[in-house]
Amino acid sequence: DFYNETMAKIFLQYYENTTRVVWNRFMEASWNYVTNINQQNLEEMLLKDMERSQHMLFFGTQARLFKIARFQDPVVKRMLSKLQNIDKAALPKDELREYNKLLAYMETMYSTAQVCMNEGPCLPLQRDIEEVMATSRDQKELLWAWQGWRDAVGPQVRMTFERYVQLSNKAAKLNGYEDMGALWQSTYKSDTLEQDLEHLYQELQPLYLNLHAYMRRALHRHYGPELIDLRGPIPAHLLGNMWAQSWVNILDLVLPFPKKPLDDITRNMKVQHWKPEKMFIEAENFYTSLGLLSTPPDFWRKSMMERLADGREVECHASAWDFYNGQDFRIKKCTEVTIEDLFSIFHQMGHIQYFLQYKNLSVIFRAGANPAFEEAVGLVITLSVFSHKHLLNKGLLSHQHQDSEEEVNFLMGIALDKIAFIPFAYLMDLSRWKVFDGTIQKDVYNQEWWRGPLACAPPIPRTEEDFDPAAKFHISASMPYLRYFLSLVLQFQFHEALCKATGHMGLLHRCDIYNSKMAGKLLEDVLKLGSSKPWPEVLEKITGETKVSAKAIMTYSKLLNWLVTENVQQWEILGWPDFSCYFEEKE
Ligand SMILES: O=C(CCC(O)(O)[C@H](Cc1ccccc1)NC(=O)c1ccccc1)N[C@@H](Cc1ccccc1)C(=O)O
Ligand SMILES: [Zn+2]
């Protein structure tokens, strides 16, 4: 019959040649929009998105006609099965147009929202409002920023979000899935995904609860009992981050050994006149020191490394872009000279390195082994960078050695960034899956959002007039978040494997893979596979294991012993037994 294996190969070649052009045009139009938000660029992006969806619909429908089960070539089978999930392109044309418009609306609302002072200027999230959340120690000011941001975004997108859920589920059903949450989970091709995640979360619970108890004690000292209930959750606006997802900005408030403060690396960067471009060069230098690929000329010519100062609206949430032509790769970031942004650049360069490594694969395989792999690459490098004396010795660290007290302070810094993230990252999609599968109905979106074990503590009562989930980029941008939870665990598993490859024998948190061609080779062998192999196979290539395991992050977090000792001495209560979520129903 016509749809035989030989025809399949011709069909796939035709797909390859047409896809590069269609996707390149779509990426260009998307880039033009997010780096210059206006009506004209929106129309152009929606048009190119339509073209891309028509293309996906045609090839996805055709791909279903091949009898894959009877085929021999595993690559052809894998390619055809990947083509069959066409996501939103399965929607009828008019609904697809509506869906694309509401997606753009929510993401743009988030990207252009500002918090206005009573009399005076309105401030954007990046970097003014985020700066307040990171540096202010005045709880009234923190509350103003925290509430102001949620008021600026939430109510405006709530209705749109409800329609977004309906259309998402319709698209998922047209692809053969129960709902959009099931479609998102299918990316990981695992029928034990939910229990595996639950298991990982349980394993990491002691780490998080002990850190939480320690933080609460320290914040109780600083803000006093009227703000901090030692048997309750921590008010979310005091943790140094708009979403309480990383607590590293308040390390100074909770330093275990205050007489041994860590260097203020951001200050050192500013004192030494670091510029955004130097931050990108430093990041690239680390990757090439491992023998990995450097970025092509287009990268430096076409990236947006700083917010453009001509008054245009841009989407500041950082991202890395593949233009599917083998030489055009870009990063879009509103870079500030801070250590936080230096790590973010390493993260984005991790995406770029993946693009570079798999650029010669079929366009169907130009993705990570799974989305968590894509997120983990840059994070693995930052684990070396932060423990990496050489880079920090570029004057960013004043002294070489770390005595044991400084080491605890250092580990606390890492824990505040990585361990605090665990419940946030785990909960983001657990609650969204419930929204998609209908467990959480739209009349209780907001209260259910706060019910998770996040520490469940809005600083002021929240009602269903609010829509706090939208205050986080990935919710407004319909971007899955599970990848970040899994990449948090994966990055330590990778770090352990790469450190072993470099012959590092000591403690994991002192390992630094800079200049190691062995570690680079191990990474390269994984990255250049793209998504051409099942991800457990790829994981085994680098770590020898086929399952995501929390062992490495637990090994790394030696700090737990110190924390438990500290908490036991203080007779700390773990968790927040006093607390049940309260909600004022608006009369
Ligand atoms: O969102 C990001 C970084 C942005 C990104 O690099 O993951 C970006 C997200 C994004 C933005 C717009 C459209 C699509 C995705 N992802 C990429 O740029 C990306 C991802 C996969 C392939 C190619 C590019 N980090 C998360 C989690 C995180 C990661 C690392 C440290 C701290 C926090 C956050 O900020 O909450
Ligand atoms: Zn990323």
XYZ file of C-alpha atoms and ligand atoms in Angstrom:
624
model
C 0.000 0.000 0.000
C 1.044 3.615 -0.435
C 1.879 4.342 3.191
C 4.773 1.880 3.324
C 8.197 2.341 4.914
C 9.859 3.587 1.737
C 7.197 6.246 1.324
C 7.622 7.088 5.000
C 11.268 7.984 4.410
C 10.398 10.231 1.477
C 7.578 11.789 3.528
C 9.985 12.488 6.403
C 12.549 14.066 4.079
C 9.842 16.327 2.664
C 8.797 17.176 6.219
C 12.407 18.019 7.104
C 12.875 20.419 4.203
C 9.600 22.273 4.660
C 9.709 22.434 8.474
C 12.991 24.342 8.717
C 11.557 27.157 6.598
C 8.164 27.316 8.315
C 9.637 27.173 11.853
C 12.390 29.677 11.034
C 9.775 32.175 9.824
C 7.685 31.565 12.945
C 10.673 32.031 15.276
C 11.642 35.290 13.540
C 8.093 36.612 13.895
C 7.926 35.530 17.551
C 11.277 37.127 18.272
C 10.174 40.391 16.646
C 7.085 40.387 18.842
C 8.639 39.647 22.239
C 11.461 42.134 21.630
C 9.099 44.843 20.398
C 5.547 44.307 21.638
C 3.050 46.106 19.394
C -0.104 45.333 17.389
C 1.636 44.946 14.046
C 4.210 42.463 15.370
C 1.429 40.590 17.163
C -0.526 40.187 13.920
C 2.580 38.997 12.077
C 3.347 36.445 14.825
C -0.242 35.137 14.856
C -0.088 34.754 11.071
C 3.180 32.799 11.185
C 1.808 30.678 14.036
C -1.197 29.829 11.851
C 1.150 28.771 9.050
C 3.134 26.599 11.443
C -0.047 24.974 12.757
C -1.400 24.267 9.264
C 1.942 22.645 8.462
C 1.802 20.540 11.658
C -1.805 19.556 11.001
C -1.061 18.343 7.487
C 2.026 16.324 8.428
C 0.519 15.092 11.695
C -2.578 13.804 9.911
C -0.486 12.150 7.178
C 1.838 10.576 9.768
C -1.137 8.782 11.330
C -1.796 6.953 8.031
C 1.453 4.985 8.168
C 1.279 1.500 9.729
C 4.165 2.166 12.096
C 3.803 -1.150 13.910
C 4.884 -3.041 10.790
C 7.942 -0.876 10.100
C 11.519 -2.059 10.718
C 13.588 1.115 11.051
C 13.382 2.296 14.704
C 14.315 5.853 13.715
C 11.476 6.103 11.195
C 9.068 4.709 13.789
C 10.261 7.190 16.424
C 10.011 10.115 13.991
C 6.511 9.259 12.794
C 5.202 8.793 16.348
C 6.638 12.159 17.392
C 4.897 13.837 14.448
C 1.526 12.588 15.617
C 1.233 14.898 18.627
C 0.319 18.215 17.041
C -0.775 19.977 20.262
C -2.938 23.072 19.611
C -2.773 22.669 15.832
C -5.522 20.051 16.233
C -8.041 22.790 17.080
C -10.504 24.005 14.431
C -9.084 27.089 12.720
C -11.294 29.704 14.376
C -10.704 28.241 17.843
C -6.979 28.029 17.165
C -6.954 31.728 16.279
C -8.852 32.524 19.481
C -6.456 30.311 21.481
C -3.340 31.973 20.044
C -4.768 35.409 20.783
C -5.530 34.581 24.398
C -2.104 32.999 24.882
C -0.473 36.161 23.550
C -2.767 38.333 25.677
C -1.896 36.586 28.968
C 1.845 36.512 28.273
C 1.805 40.171 27.218
C -0.260 41.254 30.227
C 2.394 39.663 32.412
C 5.266 41.201 30.454
C 3.895 44.749 30.416
C 2.227 44.935 33.871
C 3.551 47.598 36.234
C 3.101 48.482 39.910
C 2.170 52.150 40.366
C 3.155 54.295 43.353
C 0.317 56.346 44.901
C 1.615 59.495 43.279
C 4.563 59.012 40.978
C 5.987 56.482 38.561
C 4.795 53.000 37.701
C 7.486 50.332 38.052
C 8.010 47.190 35.915
C 8.696 43.798 37.491
C 12.211 43.633 36.011
C 14.096 44.988 37.589
C 12.502 47.570 39.918
C 9.867 45.449 41.672
C 12.114 42.383 41.798
C 14.843 44.601 43.287
C 12.471 45.594 46.118
C 11.611 41.959 46.823
C 15.309 41.006 46.827
C 16.752 43.881 48.875
C 14.073 45.514 51.046
C 13.963 44.551 54.723
C 10.889 46.710 55.420
C 7.870 44.429 55.535
C 5.450 47.201 54.568
C 7.428 47.932 51.409
C 7.686 44.206 50.654
C 3.930 43.843 51.104
C 3.313 46.810 48.780
C 5.393 45.165 46.008
C 4.017 41.678 46.636
C 0.376 42.775 46.588
C 0.875 45.408 43.895
C 2.267 42.891 41.435
C -0.573 40.422 42.042
C -3.173 43.177 41.710
C -1.543 44.326 38.463
C -1.660 40.929 36.753
C -4.196 38.553 38.354
C -7.639 40.125 37.871
C -6.854 41.121 34.268
C -6.194 37.581 33.077
C -8.545 35.491 35.211
C -11.384 35.288 32.672
C -8.965 34.649 29.822
C -7.301 31.876 31.827
C -10.634 30.102 32.284
C -11.169 30.060 28.499
C -7.520 28.990 28.061
C -8.185 25.918 30.212
C -11.217 24.946 28.097
C -9.407 25.284 24.770
C -6.274 23.579 26.105
C -8.299 20.554 27.144
C -10.103 20.491 23.802
C -6.751 20.475 21.969
C -5.459 17.723 24.256
C -8.552 15.570 23.610
C -8.121 16.033 19.839
C -4.616 14.592 20.294
C -6.005 11.597 22.129
C -5.326 12.739 25.730
C -7.768 13.098 28.641
C -6.783 16.729 29.254
C -3.829 19.094 28.811
C -2.185 17.885 32.029
C -2.081 14.351 30.598
C -0.584 15.702 27.373
C 2.117 17.567 29.348
C 2.896 14.448 31.384
C 3.186 12.326 28.247
C 6.387 14.217 27.393
C 8.148 12.027 29.969
C 6.868 8.744 28.507
C 6.533 7.176 31.941
C 3.479 5.403 33.301
C 4.801 5.750 36.850
C 5.510 9.491 36.593
C 3.178 10.710 39.328
C 4.265 8.171 41.907
C 7.943 8.681 40.996
C 7.479 12.406 41.589
C 5.650 11.827 44.867
C 8.502 9.555 45.967
C 11.144 12.146 45.088
C 9.175 14.805 46.953
C 8.880 12.608 50.069
C 12.606 11.890 49.979
C 13.368 15.625 49.866
C 10.826 16.598 52.522
C 13.203 16.389 55.574
C 15.640 18.709 53.803
C 12.943 21.265 53.063
C 11.201 21.111 56.438
C 14.455 21.552 58.342
C 15.513 24.468 56.196
C 12.048 25.983 56.607
C 12.190 25.637 60.413
C 15.646 27.181 60.509
C 14.540 30.099 58.279
C 11.466 30.732 60.368
C 13.571 30.969 63.531
C 15.985 33.402 61.877
C 13.171 35.555 60.440
C 11.443 35.477 63.831
C 14.605 37.022 65.274
C 14.604 39.752 62.624
C 10.890 40.529 62.138
C 9.584 39.515 65.573
C 6.674 37.367 66.781
C 3.947 39.655 65.451
C 4.969 38.645 61.929
C 6.407 35.172 62.395
C 4.508 32.350 64.125
C 7.079 29.723 65.116
C 4.472 27.020 64.608
C 3.113 28.425 61.382
C 4.176 29.037 57.793
C 6.407 31.944 56.747
C 4.638 34.967 55.185
C 5.479 34.698 51.484
C 6.623 38.323 51.025
C 9.585 38.060 53.440
C 11.610 35.443 51.547
C 13.542 37.662 49.129
C 11.691 36.648 45.983
C 8.376 37.628 44.383
C 7.244 33.976 44.309
C 9.162 32.744 47.380
C 10.778 30.224 45.017
C 14.361 31.076 45.989
C 15.427 32.486 49.356
C 19.052 33.249 48.571
C 18.512 37.034 48.667
C 17.923 36.942 52.423
C 21.000 34.838 53.201
C 22.366 37.806 55.149
C 19.396 37.569 57.539
C 19.899 33.891 58.229
C 23.667 33.387 57.990
C 24.635 30.512 60.355
C 27.944 32.212 61.181
C 27.338 35.960 60.846
C 30.953 36.752 61.682
C 32.015 35.002 58.463
C 29.889 36.739 55.824
C 30.218 35.524 52.239
C 31.519 38.026 49.693
C 28.903 40.205 48.072
C 29.668 39.014 44.550
C 27.193 41.434 42.964
C 28.998 44.346 44.595
C 32.364 43.000 43.400
C 31.002 42.697 39.856
C 29.837 46.310 39.922
C 33.053 47.555 41.488
C 34.929 45.891 38.653
C 32.617 47.418 36.031
C 31.361 44.064 34.728
C 29.057 44.621 31.760
C 26.355 42.236 30.452
C 28.518 41.254 27.482
C 31.356 40.227 29.804
C 28.897 38.027 31.700
C 28.002 36.247 28.448
C 31.675 35.907 27.517
C 32.474 34.392 30.936
C 29.647 31.886 30.524
C 30.742 30.906 27.021
C 34.322 30.579 28.254
C 33.241 27.983 30.796
C 31.520 25.815 28.173
C 34.468 26.006 25.752
C 36.851 25.157 28.641
C 35.100 21.778 28.702
C 35.751 21.325 24.988
C 32.142 22.158 24.141
C 31.049 24.352 21.221
C 31.323 28.137 21.093
C 28.497 30.359 19.855
C 28.435 31.447 16.178
C 28.683 35.137 15.101
C 24.895 35.480 14.742
C 24.561 34.883 18.465
C 26.510 38.022 19.361
C 24.955 40.092 16.581
C 21.313 39.162 17.107
C 20.811 38.377 20.812
C 19.102 40.903 23.060
C 21.437 41.010 26.068
C 19.964 44.105 27.727
C 16.546 45.694 27.858
C 16.465 48.040 24.823
C 16.327 51.649 26.007
C 14.183 53.140 23.247
C 10.989 52.887 25.311
C 9.638 49.828 23.492
C 7.797 47.094 25.457
C 9.745 43.837 25.654
C 9.214 40.486 27.353
C 11.966 40.436 29.966
C 11.602 36.860 31.163
C 14.863 35.308 29.917
C 14.799 32.723 27.148
C 17.023 30.986 24.584
C 16.041 30.723 20.917
C 16.809 28.181 18.179
C 15.986 29.475 14.673
C 16.274 26.011 13.162
C 18.764 26.962 10.464
C 21.890 25.631 12.119
C 23.559 29.003 12.649
C 21.100 31.443 14.222
C 20.796 30.991 18.018
C 19.952 33.839 20.412
C 19.317 34.722 24.043
C 16.797 37.340 25.079
C 17.507 38.738 28.550
C 17.113 42.091 30.302
C 20.501 41.593 31.960
C 21.467 43.429 35.153
C 24.972 43.132 36.594
C 24.171 40.789 39.491
C 25.290 37.292 40.509
C 21.690 36.154 40.059
C 21.784 37.271 36.416
C 25.195 35.687 35.924
C 23.674 32.339 36.927
C 20.692 32.987 34.695
C 23.078 33.566 31.764
C 24.814 30.258 32.503
C 21.358 28.690 32.480
C 20.438 30.232 29.116
C 23.832 29.259 27.664
C 22.964 25.687 28.677
C 19.998 25.850 26.319
C 22.218 27.332 23.593
C 24.802 24.545 24.038
C 22.063 21.939 23.582
C 20.966 23.725 20.356
C 24.556 23.726 19.065
C 25.151 20.074 19.899
C 22.051 18.733 18.169
C 21.874 21.176 15.263
C 22.745 18.501 12.672
C 19.992 16.156 13.755
C 16.651 15.947 11.994
C 14.466 18.855 13.114
C 12.199 16.246 14.770
C 15.000 15.382 17.220
C 16.130 18.969 17.912
C 14.984 18.989 21.525
C 16.309 17.716 24.853
C 16.059 14.048 25.831
C 13.212 15.408 27.925
C 12.483 19.018 29.015
C 14.209 18.513 32.381
C 17.456 17.680 30.561
C 17.249 21.008 28.727
C 16.896 22.868 32.023
C 19.569 20.831 33.813
C 22.503 21.570 31.471
C 23.018 25.175 32.567
C 22.293 24.305 36.197
C 25.024 21.659 36.293
C 27.548 24.242 35.114
C 26.400 26.762 37.760
C 27.089 24.178 40.473
C 30.734 24.320 39.394
C 30.709 28.064 38.816
C 29.489 28.825 42.311
C 32.011 26.451 43.915
C 34.407 27.464 41.179
C 37.298 29.417 42.647
C 38.850 30.228 39.270
C 35.951 32.298 37.984
C 35.238 33.829 41.364
C 38.963 34.419 41.706
C 38.614 36.900 38.895
C 38.434 39.160 41.912
C 34.887 38.083 42.678
C 36.079 36.275 45.813
C 38.592 38.019 48.083
C 40.000 34.931 49.767
C 40.740 31.398 48.635
C 40.175 29.052 51.520
C 36.912 28.373 53.287
C 37.059 27.364 56.931
C 34.333 25.032 58.166
C 32.101 27.884 59.337
C 32.404 29.685 56.007
C 31.631 26.370 54.333
C 28.370 26.047 56.267
C 27.516 29.606 55.271
C 28.268 28.708 51.648
C 26.127 25.553 51.792
C 23.322 27.582 53.325
C 23.493 29.882 50.318
C 23.125 26.965 47.928
C 20.327 25.436 50.005
C 18.378 28.713 49.980
C 18.500 28.663 46.205
C 18.006 24.972 45.511
C 16.176 23.396 48.455
C 13.683 26.211 48.920
C 12.697 25.669 45.304
C 11.519 22.062 45.855
C 7.904 22.529 47.012
C 7.364 25.493 44.690
C 8.566 23.616 41.600
C 6.728 20.440 42.586
C 3.448 22.227 43.222
C 3.288 24.432 40.186
C 2.230 21.620 37.856
C 0.567 19.422 40.447
C -2.009 22.171 40.903
C -2.203 22.967 37.181
C -2.878 19.303 36.388
C -5.810 19.507 38.793
C -7.077 22.624 37.040
C -6.916 20.799 33.695
C -8.525 17.580 34.954
C -11.287 19.504 36.730
C -10.354 18.572 40.309
C -9.922 22.300 40.911
C -12.941 24.195 39.627
C -12.602 27.772 38.448
C -14.585 29.235 41.387
C -11.851 28.099 43.781
C -8.731 28.585 41.629
C -7.153 31.075 44.009
C -7.800 29.408 47.309
C -6.723 26.023 45.922
C -3.540 27.644 44.642
C -2.656 28.607 48.222
C -3.662 25.265 49.725
C -0.565 23.382 48.573
C 2.304 22.679 51.021
C 3.992 25.805 49.663
C 4.139 27.115 53.238
C 0.679 28.279 52.307
C 1.069 31.772 53.622
C -0.130 34.779 51.701
C 0.818 37.802 53.900
C -2.727 39.144 53.570
C -5.986 37.229 53.089
C -6.615 36.346 49.447
C -10.051 35.957 47.857
C -11.487 34.769 44.564
C -11.313 38.360 43.324
C -7.575 37.668 43.083
C -5.874 35.315 40.672
C -2.401 34.849 42.131
C -1.206 31.990 39.876
C -0.999 34.453 36.942
C 1.644 36.420 38.859
C 4.126 33.705 37.862
C 5.401 33.869 34.278
C 4.974 30.191 33.434
C 1.287 30.218 34.329
C 0.591 33.287 32.190
C 2.809 31.907 29.419
C 1.286 28.412 29.517
C 4.759 26.999 30.130
C 4.949 23.664 31.973
C 6.980 23.758 35.188
C 7.606 20.107 36.106
C 10.828 20.312 34.073
C 12.304 22.606 36.733
C 11.469 20.231 39.594
C 13.063 17.301 37.769
C 16.042 19.383 36.610
C 16.689 20.370 40.218
C 17.247 16.676 41.055
C 18.918 15.849 37.723
C 21.498 18.639 38.010
C 22.998 16.999 41.125
C 22.900 13.568 39.517
C 24.737 14.988 36.489
C 27.144 16.961 38.703
C 28.076 13.786 40.581
C 28.653 11.890 37.320
C 30.719 14.677 35.750
C 32.778 15.146 38.929
C 33.515 11.415 38.965
C 34.599 11.704 35.309
C 37.074 14.426 36.263
C 38.484 12.138 38.985
C 37.213 14.434 41.750
C 37.366 12.502 45.030
C 36.377 15.056 47.667
C 33.043 16.477 48.761
C 30.593 17.040 45.954
C 30.066 20.714 46.769
C 33.785 21.416 46.342
C 33.908 19.837 42.895
C 34.528 22.127 39.954
C 34.603 20.726 36.425
C 36.136 23.824 34.801
C 38.638 22.905 32.034
C 37.752 19.197 32.276
C 37.655 17.710 28.787
C 36.505 14.386 30.298
C 33.415 15.988 31.805
C 32.861 17.890 28.568
C 33.007 14.703 26.518
C 30.439 13.003 28.758
C 28.112 15.986 28.393
C 28.678 16.252 24.644
C 27.806 12.573 24.067
C 24.470 13.196 25.768
C 23.598 16.581 24.284
C 24.220 15.637 20.679
C 21.595 12.874 20.929
C 18.861 15.480 21.270
C 15.538 13.675 21.628
C 16.543 10.827 19.286
C 16.718 8.284 22.116
C 14.408 7.544 25.101
C 15.563 9.736 28.006
C 16.267 6.818 30.453
C 18.824 5.553 27.920
C 20.408 9.004 27.743
C 20.423 9.323 31.535
C 22.210 5.973 31.770
C 24.913 7.175 29.368
C 25.896 9.982 31.719
C 25.105 8.579 35.183
C 24.907 4.812 34.751
C 21.378 4.919 36.175
C 18.063 4.852 34.318
C 16.011 6.553 37.055
C 15.990 10.091 38.414
C 17.359 9.768 41.954
C 17.555 12.179 44.903
C 20.679 10.455 46.254
C 23.063 13.033 44.756
C 21.191 16.081 46.025
C 21.071 14.497 49.473
C 24.813 13.790 49.327
C 25.447 17.369 48.256
C 23.264 18.764 51.030
C 25.627 17.865 53.880
C 24.019 20.889 55.419
C 21.067 18.805 56.546
C 23.016 17.377 59.489
C 23.980 20.864 60.628
C 20.386 22.049 60.220
C 18.887 19.125 62.135
C 21.356 19.637 64.977
C 20.550 23.341 65.041
C 16.798 22.724 64.966
C 16.938 20.031 67.640
C 18.881 22.377 69.907
C 16.186 25.006 69.354
C 13.420 22.419 69.865
C 12.027 23.543 66.516
C 8.653 22.304 65.348
C 8.883 21.003 61.777
C 6.153 22.168 59.403
C 3.190 24.369 60.366
C 0.777 22.376 62.580
C -1.016 25.550 63.707
C -2.030 26.475 60.264
C -5.095 25.883 58.182
C -5.707 28.048 55.163
C -8.086 30.841 55.945
C -10.043 32.734 53.368
C -12.292 35.728 53.784
C -15.200 35.330 51.430
C -15.962 38.787 50.034
C -19.394 39.646 51.397
O 12.020 30.324 33.653
C 13.184 30.112 33.948
C 14.296 30.471 32.981
C 13.728 30.668 31.599
C 13.947 29.441 30.654
O 15.280 29.435 30.228
O 13.698 28.218 31.322
C 13.011 29.589 29.425
C 11.531 29.656 29.796
C 10.762 30.010 28.563
C 10.483 31.331 28.263
C 9.764 31.662 27.118
C 9.336 30.679 26.239
C 9.654 29.346 26.518
C 10.371 29.005 27.672
N 13.202 28.410 28.583
C 13.929 28.546 27.450
O 14.424 29.581 27.070
C 14.042 27.298 26.660
C 13.613 26.100 27.162
C 13.736 24.942 26.407
C 14.268 24.988 25.140
C 14.680 26.219 24.631
C 14.573 27.360 25.385
N 13.550 29.569 35.114
C 12.542 29.153 36.068
C 13.067 28.141 37.065
C 14.454 28.400 37.499
C 15.485 27.812 36.815
C 16.796 27.993 37.249
C 17.029 28.786 38.364
C 15.963 29.394 39.040
C 14.672 29.206 38.593
C 11.991 30.404 36.812
O 12.531 31.496 36.585
O 11.037 30.199 37.556
Zn 15.596 27.155 30.997
